[in-house]
Coordinates of C-alpha atoms in Angstrom, one line a residue:
X286 CA -45.3 -9.1 173.3
X287 CA -41.7 -10.2 173.9
X288 CA -39.7 -11.4 170.9
X289 CA -38.1 -14.8 170.9
X290 CA -34.4 -14.9 170.3
X291 CA -33.3 -15.9 166.8
X292 CA -32.1 -19.5 166.5
X293 CA -29.0 -19.9 164.3
X294 CA -29.4 -22.9 162.0
X295 CA -26.1 -24.3 160.8
X296 CA -25.8 -24.5 157.0
X297 CA -24.9 -28.2 157.2
X298 CA -28.4 -29.1 158.3
X299 CA -29.8 -27.5 155.1
X300 CA -28.0 -29.8 152.7
X301 CA -30.2 -32.2 150.8
X302 CA -29.2 -35.7 150.0
X303 CA -30.7 -39.2 150.0
X304 CA -31.4 -40.6 153.5
X305 CA -28.7 -42.9 154.7
X306 CA -30.1 -46.4 155.0
X307 CA -28.4 -49.6 156.0
X308 CA -28.1 -52.6 153.8
X309 CA -31.6 -54.2 153.4
X310 CA -32.1 -57.5 155.2
X311 CA -33.5 -59.7 152.5
X312 CA -33.4 -62.9 154.5
X313 CA -36.6 -64.6 155.2
X314 CA -37.1 -66.9 158.1
X315 CA -39.7 -69.6 157.6
X316 CA -40.5 -72.6 159.7
X317 CA -42.8 -74.7 157.6
X318 CA -43.7 -78.1 159.1
X319 CA -44.4 -80.6 156.4
X320 CA -45.9 -84.0 157.2
X321 CA -43.5 -86.6 156.1
X322 CA -44.1 -88.9 154.3
X323 CA -47.0 -87.3 152.5
X324 CA -48.3 -90.6 151.1
X325 CA -47.4 -94.2 150.4
X326 CA -45.5 -93.4 147.2
X327 CA -43.3 -90.9 149.0
X328 CA -42.7 -93.3 151.8
X329 CA -41.6 -96.0 149.4
X330 CA -39.4 -93.6 147.4
X331 CA -37.7 -92.5 150.7
X332 CA -37.2 -96.1 151.8
X333 CA -35.7 -97.0 148.4
X334 CA -33.3 -94.0 148.5
X335 CA -32.3 -94.9 152.1
X336 CA -31.4 -98.4 151.1
X337 CA -29.4 -97.2 148.1
X338 CA -27.5 -94.6 150.2
X339 CA -26.8 -97.1 153.0
X340 CA -25.5 -99.7 150.6
X341 CA -23.1 -97.2 149.0
X342 CA -22.7 -94.0 151.0
X343 CA -19.6 -92.7 149.2
X344 CA -20.3 -93.7 145.6
X345 CA -23.8 -93.5 144.1
X346 CA -24.6 -96.3 141.7
X347 CA -26.1 -93.8 139.3
X348 CA -26.7 -90.1 138.8
X349 CA -29.4 -88.1 140.6
X350 CA -31.4 -87.7 137.3
X351 CA -31.4 -91.5 136.9
X352 CA -32.7 -92.0 140.5
X353 CA -35.3 -89.3 139.9
X354 CA -36.5 -91.0 136.8
X355 CA -36.7 -94.4 138.5
X356 CA -38.5 -93.0 141.6
X357 CA -41.0 -91.0 139.6
X358 CA -41.8 -93.9 137.3
X359 CA -41.9 -96.6 140.0
X360 CA -43.4 -94.7 143.0
X361 CA -45.4 -92.0 141.2
X362 CA -43.9 -89.1 143.2
X363 CA -43.7 -85.5 142.1
X364 CA -40.4 -83.7 141.5
X365 CA -40.7 -81.8 144.8
X366 CA -41.5 -85.0 146.7
X367 CA -38.4 -86.7 145.2
X368 CA -36.2 -83.8 146.1
X369 CA -37.6 -83.8 149.7
X370 CA -37.0 -87.5 150.0
X371 CA -33.5 -87.1 148.6
X372 CA -32.6 -84.4 151.1
X373 CA -34.0 -86.3 154.0
X374 CA -32.2 -89.5 153.0
X375 CA -28.9 -87.7 152.7
X376 CA -29.4 -86.2 156.2
X377 CA -30.3 -89.5 157.8
X378 CA -27.7 -91.7 156.2
X379 CA -24.8 -89.1 156.1
X380 CA -24.2 -90.2 152.5
X381 CA -22.0 -87.9 150.4
X382 CA -24.4 -88.0 147.5
X383 CA -25.2 -84.3 147.6
X384 CA -21.6 -83.3 147.0
X385 CA -21.1 -81.3 143.8
X386 CA -18.7 -82.3 141.1
X387 CA -17.9 -85.4 139.1
X388 CA -18.7 -88.8 140.5
X389 CA -15.7 -90.9 141.6
X390 CA -15.1 -94.0 139.6

């Protein structure tokens, strides 16, 4: 039986180390379609916020927590529903109510 020629293995390939991995991609892409408005209370809350933002697009007449309290008490919406209505009203009106920082006087 003929012998196979010996294969030389470079010493570099015998080194042990952790496998080189790229940076993990932790982004998650979701497209969730949500029916809007969910109910009459959410529709009324959204309409109220639209009116307020259209009346005063640059200077809110109150703080977001004040609007949240008013909407939750008056229209019986959840916190998530209020936040959704707030975001949608800001998008539609172009109001600058979502800007961080102190309110202008």
